[in-house]
Short mmCIF file of C-alpha atoms in Angstrom, two decimals:
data_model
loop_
_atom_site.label_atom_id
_atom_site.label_comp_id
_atom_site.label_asym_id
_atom_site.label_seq_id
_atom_site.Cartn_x
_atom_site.Cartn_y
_atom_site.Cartn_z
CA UNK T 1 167.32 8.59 58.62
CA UNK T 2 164.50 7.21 60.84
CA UNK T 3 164.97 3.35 59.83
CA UNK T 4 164.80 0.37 62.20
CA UNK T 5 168.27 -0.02 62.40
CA UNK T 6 169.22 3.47 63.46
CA UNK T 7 166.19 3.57 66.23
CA UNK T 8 167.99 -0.08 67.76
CA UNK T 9 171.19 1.65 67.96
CA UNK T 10 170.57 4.55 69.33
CA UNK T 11 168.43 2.68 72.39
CA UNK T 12 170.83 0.26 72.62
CA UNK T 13 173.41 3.08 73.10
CA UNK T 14 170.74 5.17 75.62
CA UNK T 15 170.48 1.71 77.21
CA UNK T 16 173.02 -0.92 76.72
CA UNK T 17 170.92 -3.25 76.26
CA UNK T 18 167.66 -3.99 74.49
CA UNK T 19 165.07 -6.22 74.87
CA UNK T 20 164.24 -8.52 72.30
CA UNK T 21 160.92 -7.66 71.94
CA UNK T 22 161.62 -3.70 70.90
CA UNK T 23 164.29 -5.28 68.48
CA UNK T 24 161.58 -7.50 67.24
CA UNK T 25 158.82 -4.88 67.16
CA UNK T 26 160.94 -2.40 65.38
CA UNK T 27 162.69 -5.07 62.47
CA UNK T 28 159.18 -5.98 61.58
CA UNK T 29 156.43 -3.24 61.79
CA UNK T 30 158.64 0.20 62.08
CA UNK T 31 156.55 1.88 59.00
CA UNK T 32 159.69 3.30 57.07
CA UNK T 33 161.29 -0.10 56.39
CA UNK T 34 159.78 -2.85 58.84
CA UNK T 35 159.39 -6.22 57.47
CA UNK T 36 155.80 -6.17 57.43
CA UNK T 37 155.90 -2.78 55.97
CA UNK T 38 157.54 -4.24 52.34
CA UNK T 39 155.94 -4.57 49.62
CA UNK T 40 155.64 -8.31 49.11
CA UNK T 41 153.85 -12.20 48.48
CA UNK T 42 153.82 -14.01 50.99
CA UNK T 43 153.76 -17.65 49.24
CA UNK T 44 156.48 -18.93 46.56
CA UNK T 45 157.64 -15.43 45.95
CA UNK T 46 158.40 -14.54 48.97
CA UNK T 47 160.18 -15.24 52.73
CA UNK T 48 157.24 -18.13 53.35
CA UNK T 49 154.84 -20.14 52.26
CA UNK T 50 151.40 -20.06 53.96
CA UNK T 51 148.11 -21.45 53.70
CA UNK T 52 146.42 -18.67 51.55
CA UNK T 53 149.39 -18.68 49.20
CA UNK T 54 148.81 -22.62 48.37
CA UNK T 55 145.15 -21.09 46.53
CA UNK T 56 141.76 -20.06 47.43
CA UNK T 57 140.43 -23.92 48.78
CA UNK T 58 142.01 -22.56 52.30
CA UNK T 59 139.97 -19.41 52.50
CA UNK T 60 136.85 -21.46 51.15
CA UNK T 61 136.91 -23.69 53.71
CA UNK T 62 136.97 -21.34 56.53
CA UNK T 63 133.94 -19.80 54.92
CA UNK T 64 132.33 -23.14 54.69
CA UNK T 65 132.99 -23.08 58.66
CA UNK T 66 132.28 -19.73 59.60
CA UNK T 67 128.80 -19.84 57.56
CA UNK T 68 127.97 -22.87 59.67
CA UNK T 69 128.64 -20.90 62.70
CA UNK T 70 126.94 -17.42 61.42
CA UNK T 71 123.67 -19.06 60.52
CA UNK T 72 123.36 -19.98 64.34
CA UNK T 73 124.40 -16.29 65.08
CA UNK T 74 121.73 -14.91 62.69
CA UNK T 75 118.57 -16.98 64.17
CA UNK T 76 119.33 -15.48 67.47
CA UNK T 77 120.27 -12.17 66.44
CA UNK T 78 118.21 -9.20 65.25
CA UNK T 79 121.54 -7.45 63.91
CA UNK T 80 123.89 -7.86 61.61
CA UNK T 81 126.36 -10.24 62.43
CA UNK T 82 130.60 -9.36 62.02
CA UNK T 83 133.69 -11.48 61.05
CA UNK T 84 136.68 -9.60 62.25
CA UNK T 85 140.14 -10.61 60.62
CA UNK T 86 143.28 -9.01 62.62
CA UNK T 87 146.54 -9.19 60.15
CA UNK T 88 145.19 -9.89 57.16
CA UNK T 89 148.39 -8.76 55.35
CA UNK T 90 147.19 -7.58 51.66
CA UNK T 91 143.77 -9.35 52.18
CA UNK T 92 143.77 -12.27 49.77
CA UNK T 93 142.01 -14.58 52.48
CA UNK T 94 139.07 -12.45 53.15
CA UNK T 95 138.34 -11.93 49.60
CA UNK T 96 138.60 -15.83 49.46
CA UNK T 97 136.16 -15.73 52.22
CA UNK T 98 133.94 -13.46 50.78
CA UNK T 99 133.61 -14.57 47.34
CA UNK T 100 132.53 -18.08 48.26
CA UNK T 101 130.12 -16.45 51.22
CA UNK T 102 128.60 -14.44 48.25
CA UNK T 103 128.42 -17.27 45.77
CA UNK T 104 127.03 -19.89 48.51
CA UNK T 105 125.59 -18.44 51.39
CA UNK T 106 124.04 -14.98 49.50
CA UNK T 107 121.00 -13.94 52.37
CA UNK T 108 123.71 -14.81 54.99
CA UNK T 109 126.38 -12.47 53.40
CA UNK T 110 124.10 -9.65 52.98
CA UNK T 111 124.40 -9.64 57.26
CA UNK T 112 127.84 -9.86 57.63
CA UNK T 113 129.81 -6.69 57.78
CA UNK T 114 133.77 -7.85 57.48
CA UNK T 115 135.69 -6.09 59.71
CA UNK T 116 139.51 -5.56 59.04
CA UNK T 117 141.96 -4.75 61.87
CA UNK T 118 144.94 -3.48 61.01
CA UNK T 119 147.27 -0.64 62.73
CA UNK T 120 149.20 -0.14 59.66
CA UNK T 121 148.14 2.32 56.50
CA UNK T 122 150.20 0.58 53.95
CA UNK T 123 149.10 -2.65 54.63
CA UNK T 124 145.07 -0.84 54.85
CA UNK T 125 145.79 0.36 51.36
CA UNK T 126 146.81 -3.30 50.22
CA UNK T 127 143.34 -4.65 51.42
CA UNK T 128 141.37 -1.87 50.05
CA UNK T 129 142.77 -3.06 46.53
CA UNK T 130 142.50 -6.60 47.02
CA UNK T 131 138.20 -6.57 48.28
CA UNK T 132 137.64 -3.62 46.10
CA UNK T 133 134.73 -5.27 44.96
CA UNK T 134 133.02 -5.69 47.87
CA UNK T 135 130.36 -3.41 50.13
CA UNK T 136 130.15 -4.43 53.50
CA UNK T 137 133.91 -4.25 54.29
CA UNK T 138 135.51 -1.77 57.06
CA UNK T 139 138.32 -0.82 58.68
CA UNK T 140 140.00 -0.44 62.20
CA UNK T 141 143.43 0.26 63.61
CA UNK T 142 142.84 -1.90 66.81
CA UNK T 143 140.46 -3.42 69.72
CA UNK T 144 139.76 0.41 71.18
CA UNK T 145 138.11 0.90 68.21
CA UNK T 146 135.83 -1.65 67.67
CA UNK T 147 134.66 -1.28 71.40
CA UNK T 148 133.77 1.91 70.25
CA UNK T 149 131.21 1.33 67.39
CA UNK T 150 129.85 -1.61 69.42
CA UNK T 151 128.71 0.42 72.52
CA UNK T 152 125.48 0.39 70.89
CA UNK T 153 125.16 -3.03 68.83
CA UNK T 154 127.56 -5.50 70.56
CA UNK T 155 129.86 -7.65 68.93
CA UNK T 156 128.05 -11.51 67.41
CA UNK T 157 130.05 -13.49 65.12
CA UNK T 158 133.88 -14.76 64.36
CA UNK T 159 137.29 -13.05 65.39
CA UNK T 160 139.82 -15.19 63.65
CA UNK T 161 143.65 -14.76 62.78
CA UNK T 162 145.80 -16.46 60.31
CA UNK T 163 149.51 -16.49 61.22
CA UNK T 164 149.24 -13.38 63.19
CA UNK T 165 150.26 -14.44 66.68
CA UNK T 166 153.80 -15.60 65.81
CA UNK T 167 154.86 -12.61 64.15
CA UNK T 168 153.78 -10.79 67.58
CA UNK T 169 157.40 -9.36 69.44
CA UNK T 170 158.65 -11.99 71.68
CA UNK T 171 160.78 -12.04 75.00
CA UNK T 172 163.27 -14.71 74.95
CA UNK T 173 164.47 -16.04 78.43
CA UNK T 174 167.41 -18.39 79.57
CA UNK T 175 167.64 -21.01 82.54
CA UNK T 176 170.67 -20.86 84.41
CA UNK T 177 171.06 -24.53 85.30
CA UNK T 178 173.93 -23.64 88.18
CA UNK T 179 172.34 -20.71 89.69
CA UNK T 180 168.67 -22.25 89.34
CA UNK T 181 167.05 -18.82 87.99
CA UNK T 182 166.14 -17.08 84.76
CA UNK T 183 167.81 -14.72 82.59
CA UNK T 184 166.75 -12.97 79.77
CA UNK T 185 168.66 -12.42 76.44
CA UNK T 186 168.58 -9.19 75.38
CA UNK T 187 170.02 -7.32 72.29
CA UNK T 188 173.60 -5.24 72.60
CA UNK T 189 176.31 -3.94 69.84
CA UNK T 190 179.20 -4.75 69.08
CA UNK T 191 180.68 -2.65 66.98
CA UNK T 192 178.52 -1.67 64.13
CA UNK T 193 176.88 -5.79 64.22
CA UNK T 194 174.16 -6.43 66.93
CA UNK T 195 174.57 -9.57 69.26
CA UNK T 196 172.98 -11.32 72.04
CA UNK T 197 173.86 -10.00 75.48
CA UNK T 198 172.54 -11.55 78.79
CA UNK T 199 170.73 -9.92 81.38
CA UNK T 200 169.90 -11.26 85.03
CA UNK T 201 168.10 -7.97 85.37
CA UNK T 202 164.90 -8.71 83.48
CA UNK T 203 164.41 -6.02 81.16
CA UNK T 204 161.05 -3.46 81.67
CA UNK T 205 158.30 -4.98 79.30
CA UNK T 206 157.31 -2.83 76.23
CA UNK T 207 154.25 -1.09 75.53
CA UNK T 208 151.12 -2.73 75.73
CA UNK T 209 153.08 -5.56 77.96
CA UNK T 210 150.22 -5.57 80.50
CA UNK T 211 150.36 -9.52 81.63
CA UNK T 212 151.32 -10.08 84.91
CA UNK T 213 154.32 -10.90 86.04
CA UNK T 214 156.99 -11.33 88.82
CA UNK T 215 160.06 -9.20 88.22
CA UNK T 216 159.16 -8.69 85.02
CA UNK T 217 159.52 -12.79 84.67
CA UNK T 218 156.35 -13.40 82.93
CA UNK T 219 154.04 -15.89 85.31
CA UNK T 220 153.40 -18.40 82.71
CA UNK T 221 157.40 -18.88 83.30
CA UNK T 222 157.43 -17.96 87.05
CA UNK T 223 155.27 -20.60 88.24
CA UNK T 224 157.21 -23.58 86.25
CA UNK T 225 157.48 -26.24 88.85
CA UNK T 226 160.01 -27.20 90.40
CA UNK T 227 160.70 -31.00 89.02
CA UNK T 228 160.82 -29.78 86.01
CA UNK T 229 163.32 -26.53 86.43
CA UNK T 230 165.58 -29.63 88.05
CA UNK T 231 165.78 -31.25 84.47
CA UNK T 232 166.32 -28.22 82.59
CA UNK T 233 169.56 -28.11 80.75
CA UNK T 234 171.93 -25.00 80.94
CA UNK T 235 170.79 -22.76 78.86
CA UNK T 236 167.52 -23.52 77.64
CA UNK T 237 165.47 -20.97 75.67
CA UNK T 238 162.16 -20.17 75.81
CA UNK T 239 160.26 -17.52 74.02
CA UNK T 240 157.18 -15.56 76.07
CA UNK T 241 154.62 -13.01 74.47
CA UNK T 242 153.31 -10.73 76.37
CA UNK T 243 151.60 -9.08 73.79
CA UNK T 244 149.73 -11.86 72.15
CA UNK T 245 148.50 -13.27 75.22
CA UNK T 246 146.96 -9.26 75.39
CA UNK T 247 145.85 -9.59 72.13
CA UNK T 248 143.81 -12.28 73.04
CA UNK T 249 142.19 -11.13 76.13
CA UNK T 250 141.09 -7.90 74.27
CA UNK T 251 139.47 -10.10 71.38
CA UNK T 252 137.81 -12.08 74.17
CA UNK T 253 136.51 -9.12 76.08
CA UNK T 254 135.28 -7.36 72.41
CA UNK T 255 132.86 -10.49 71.81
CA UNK T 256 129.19 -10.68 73.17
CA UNK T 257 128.71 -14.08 71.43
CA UNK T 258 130.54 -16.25 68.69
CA UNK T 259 134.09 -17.37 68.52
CA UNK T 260 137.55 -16.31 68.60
CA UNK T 261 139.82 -18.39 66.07
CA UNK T 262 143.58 -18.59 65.77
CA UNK T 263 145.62 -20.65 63.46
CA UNK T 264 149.52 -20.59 63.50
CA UNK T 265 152.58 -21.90 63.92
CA UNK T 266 152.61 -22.87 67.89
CA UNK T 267 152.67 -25.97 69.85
CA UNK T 268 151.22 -26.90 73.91
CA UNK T 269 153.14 -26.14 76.26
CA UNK T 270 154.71 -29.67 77.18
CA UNK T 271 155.47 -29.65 73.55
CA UNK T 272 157.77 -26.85 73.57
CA UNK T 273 159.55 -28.22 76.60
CA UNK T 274 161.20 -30.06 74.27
CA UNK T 275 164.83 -31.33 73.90
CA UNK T 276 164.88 -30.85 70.55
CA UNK T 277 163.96 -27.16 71.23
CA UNK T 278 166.45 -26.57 73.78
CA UNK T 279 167.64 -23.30 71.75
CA UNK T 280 163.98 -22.06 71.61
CA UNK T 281 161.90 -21.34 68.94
CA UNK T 282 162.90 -18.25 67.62
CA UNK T 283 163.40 -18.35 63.78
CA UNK T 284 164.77 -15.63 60.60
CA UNK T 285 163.52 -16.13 57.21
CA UNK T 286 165.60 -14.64 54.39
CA UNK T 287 165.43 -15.29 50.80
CA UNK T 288 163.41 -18.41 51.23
CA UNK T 289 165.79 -19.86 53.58
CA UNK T 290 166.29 -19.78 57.35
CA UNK T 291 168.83 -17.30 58.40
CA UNK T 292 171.85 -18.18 59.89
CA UNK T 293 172.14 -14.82 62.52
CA UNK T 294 168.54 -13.54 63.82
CA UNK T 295 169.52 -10.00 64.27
CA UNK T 296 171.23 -9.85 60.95
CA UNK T 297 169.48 -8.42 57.88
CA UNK T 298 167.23 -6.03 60.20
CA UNK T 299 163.57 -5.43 57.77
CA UNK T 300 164.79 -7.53 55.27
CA UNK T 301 163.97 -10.97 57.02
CA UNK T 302 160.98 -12.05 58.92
CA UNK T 303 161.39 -13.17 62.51
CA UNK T 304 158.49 -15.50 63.98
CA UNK T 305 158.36 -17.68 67.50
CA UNK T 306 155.92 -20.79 68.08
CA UNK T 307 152.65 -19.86 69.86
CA UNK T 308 152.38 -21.19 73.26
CA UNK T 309 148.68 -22.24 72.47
CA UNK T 310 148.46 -23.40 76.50
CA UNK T 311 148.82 -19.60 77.26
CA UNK T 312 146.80 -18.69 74.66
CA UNK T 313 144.34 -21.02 75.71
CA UNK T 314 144.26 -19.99 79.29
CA UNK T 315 144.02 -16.54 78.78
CA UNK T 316 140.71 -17.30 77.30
CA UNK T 317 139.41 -19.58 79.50
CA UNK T 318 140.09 -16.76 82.17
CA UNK T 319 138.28 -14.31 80.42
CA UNK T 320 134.82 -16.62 79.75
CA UNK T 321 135.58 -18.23 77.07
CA UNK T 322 135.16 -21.93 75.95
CA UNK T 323 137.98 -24.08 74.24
CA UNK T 324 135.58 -25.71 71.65
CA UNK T 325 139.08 -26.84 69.45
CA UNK T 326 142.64 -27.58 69.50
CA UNK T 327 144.66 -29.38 67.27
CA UNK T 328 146.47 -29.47 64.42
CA UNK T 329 145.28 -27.92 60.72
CA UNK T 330 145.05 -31.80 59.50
CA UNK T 331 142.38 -32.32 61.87
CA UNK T 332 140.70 -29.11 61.47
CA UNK T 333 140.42 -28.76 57.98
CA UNK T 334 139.46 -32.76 57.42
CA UNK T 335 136.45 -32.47 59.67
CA UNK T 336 135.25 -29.19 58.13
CA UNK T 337 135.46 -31.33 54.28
CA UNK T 338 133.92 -33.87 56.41
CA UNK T 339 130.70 -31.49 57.27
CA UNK T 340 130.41 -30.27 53.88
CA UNK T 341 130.59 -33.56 51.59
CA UNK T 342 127.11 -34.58 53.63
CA UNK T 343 125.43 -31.45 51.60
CA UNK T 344 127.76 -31.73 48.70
CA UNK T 345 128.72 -28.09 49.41
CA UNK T 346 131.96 -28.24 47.02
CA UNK T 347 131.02 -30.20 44.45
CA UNK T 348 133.39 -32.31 43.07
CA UNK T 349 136.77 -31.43 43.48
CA UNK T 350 139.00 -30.92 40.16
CA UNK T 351 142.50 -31.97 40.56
CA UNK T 352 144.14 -28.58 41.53
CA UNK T 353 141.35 -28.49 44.35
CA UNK T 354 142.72 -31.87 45.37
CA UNK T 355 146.02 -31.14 45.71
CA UNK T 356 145.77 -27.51 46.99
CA UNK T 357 144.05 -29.98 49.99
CA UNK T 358 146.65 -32.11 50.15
CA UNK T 359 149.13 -29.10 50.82
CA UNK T 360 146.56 -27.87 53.51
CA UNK T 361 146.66 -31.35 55.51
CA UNK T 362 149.63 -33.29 54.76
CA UNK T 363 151.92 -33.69 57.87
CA UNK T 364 154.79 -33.13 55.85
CA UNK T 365 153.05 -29.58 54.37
CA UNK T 366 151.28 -27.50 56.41
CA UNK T 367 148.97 -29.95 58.31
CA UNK T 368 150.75 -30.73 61.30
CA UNK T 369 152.91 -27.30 61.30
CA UNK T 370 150.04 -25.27 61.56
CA UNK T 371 147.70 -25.37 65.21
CA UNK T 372 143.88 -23.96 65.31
CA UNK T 373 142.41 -23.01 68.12
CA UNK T 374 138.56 -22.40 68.81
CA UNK T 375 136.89 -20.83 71.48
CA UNK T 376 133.70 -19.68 72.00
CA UNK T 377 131.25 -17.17 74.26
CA UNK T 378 127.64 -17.91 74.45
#
């Protein structure tokens, strides 16, 4: 049978040893039993707890935002104006998004066309149930794509992502204190269990790996300096993706004008150098609970890595665009509520509203866990 497990053994025995990142990719989004692929909540119910799964205040204060950025678009513009939401899972925070875009903001939602981009079927068929009620909703397997219906009527609004980039595969590399170089932990078998085997051979990238690097030691880790590879323990773990940092250069080079939005587990990049994260990043969730053994449990637990938002950031910045925001959710979401009590935009709040909020913001929720960041092309 074609499952996850049997494709990792059967490179790992063509191979010896695999990379992370394919034993990543596969556990999560191979379509006949990926993690991704299950039939799931996200929230209470399931492996995590997000922002959309607190209740619909999230979503209706992103709308609050993005209308306040739209309007802008729509004065200038002559066309219709897009959001684009990449990994949208089954969909529950665009129809969020829409509903209080309809309700509030009806001449502006009339221009927006929503734009969902998602590789997988499955997970297509979950957002065609959940916005069933809505018109002006469309769908795309990736970036290619939506270059392609916008050789005519470029790109103007929001591209935004809501716990998308950790769940992107990740390479995990070591620092050999003694021998003052790199290593990279890969993914072997022993026996019928996999287990982590190291490689001073750096293992060829995946598809779709396109950022540059030096041996195939991504640069973001090749040019560390040097004071502070001295004070490296033996050992240390870091986690590199290739693939979101791709991501986000092909969102940045599909918008004319607007902004590109990411919110996510993820710290700086001094942040994640990091005694306390000396093992890395890299975390399982299984039943509700953080797994014990990462590469245990293949499709039935998730597997997720803190953004390196300075990467993220720069790869931006490199392409044109123009860090507007970074911070944490707190912040974000405080100064958005902030904006919209001047017009009384939400009323007043009843008490689930209130504490669906304080779940949002509170440093001990999801406020200081979760990182947004904001750019913008002009």
């Amino acid at each position: 049978m074609n499952t996850p497990i049997n494709i990792i053994r059967e490179e790992i025995e063509k191979s010896g040893v695999l990379p992370f990142a394919r034993f990543m990719e596969l556990a999560l989004y191979h379509p006949d039993g990926g993690y991704y692929e299950r039939e799931q909540t996200p929230g209470r119910r399931g492996d995590f707890y997000t922002s959309v799964s607190v209740g619909n205040l999230f979503g209706e204060l992103l709308a609050f935002q993005f209308a306040e950025w739209l309007e802008a678009e729509v004065r200038s513009q002559k066309s219709e104006v897009r959001i684009v939401e990449a990994g949208a899972h089954d969909g529950q925070l665009a129809k969020d998004i829409l509903n209080w875009l309809q309700i509030h903001h009806a001449k502006l939602f009339e221009r927006i066309e929503y734009i969902f981009i998602e590789p997988s079927p499955r997970r297509q068929q979950w957002q065609r149930e959940t916005v069933k009620d809505f018109q002006n909703v469309e769908w795309l397997s990736d970036f290619e794509n939506l270059k392609l219906i916008n050789q005519n009527s470029k790109l103007n609004g929001i591209i935004f992502s809501n716990e998308l980039l950790d769940a992107f595969p990740v390479h995990r590399f070591g620092w050999d204190a003694k021998g003052k170089k790199w290593f990279e932990w890969g993914v072997a078998l022993d026996g019928d269990k996999f287990i982590w085997s190291r490689t001073d051979n750096f293992l060829a990238p995946s598809d779709g790996e396109r950022v540059g690097v030096r041996g195939n030691l991504p640069s973001s880790i090749f040019h560390l300096p040097s004071s502070l590879l001295d004070i490296l323990p033996d050992g240390y773990t870091i986690e590199t993706s290739p693939v979101a940092e791709n991501w986000w250069r092909d969102a940045a080079n599909v918008l004319e004008t607007g902004r590109l939005v990411a919110i996510d587990y993820g710290l700086a990049a001094d942040e994640l150098f990091s005694p306390a994260r000396a093992d890395g990043t890299l975390r399982a969730y299984f039943q509700h609970r953080v797994s014990e053994d990462v590469l245990a449990n293949v499709g039935e637990q998730d597997l997720t890595a803190h953004v390196n938002f300075s990467a993220i950031q720069k790869v931006g910045e490199d392409a044109g665009l123009i860090t507007e925001f970074f911070g944490a959710q707190t912040k974000f979401l405080t100064e958005i509520l902030r904006v919209a009590a001047k017009n009384n935009s939400f009323g007043e709040w009843n008490t689930k509203q209130t504490r669906q909020f304080q779940t949002l913001t509170h440093p001990e929720h999801l406020g200081r866990a979760f990182r947004v960041l904001v750019q913008s092309k002009s």
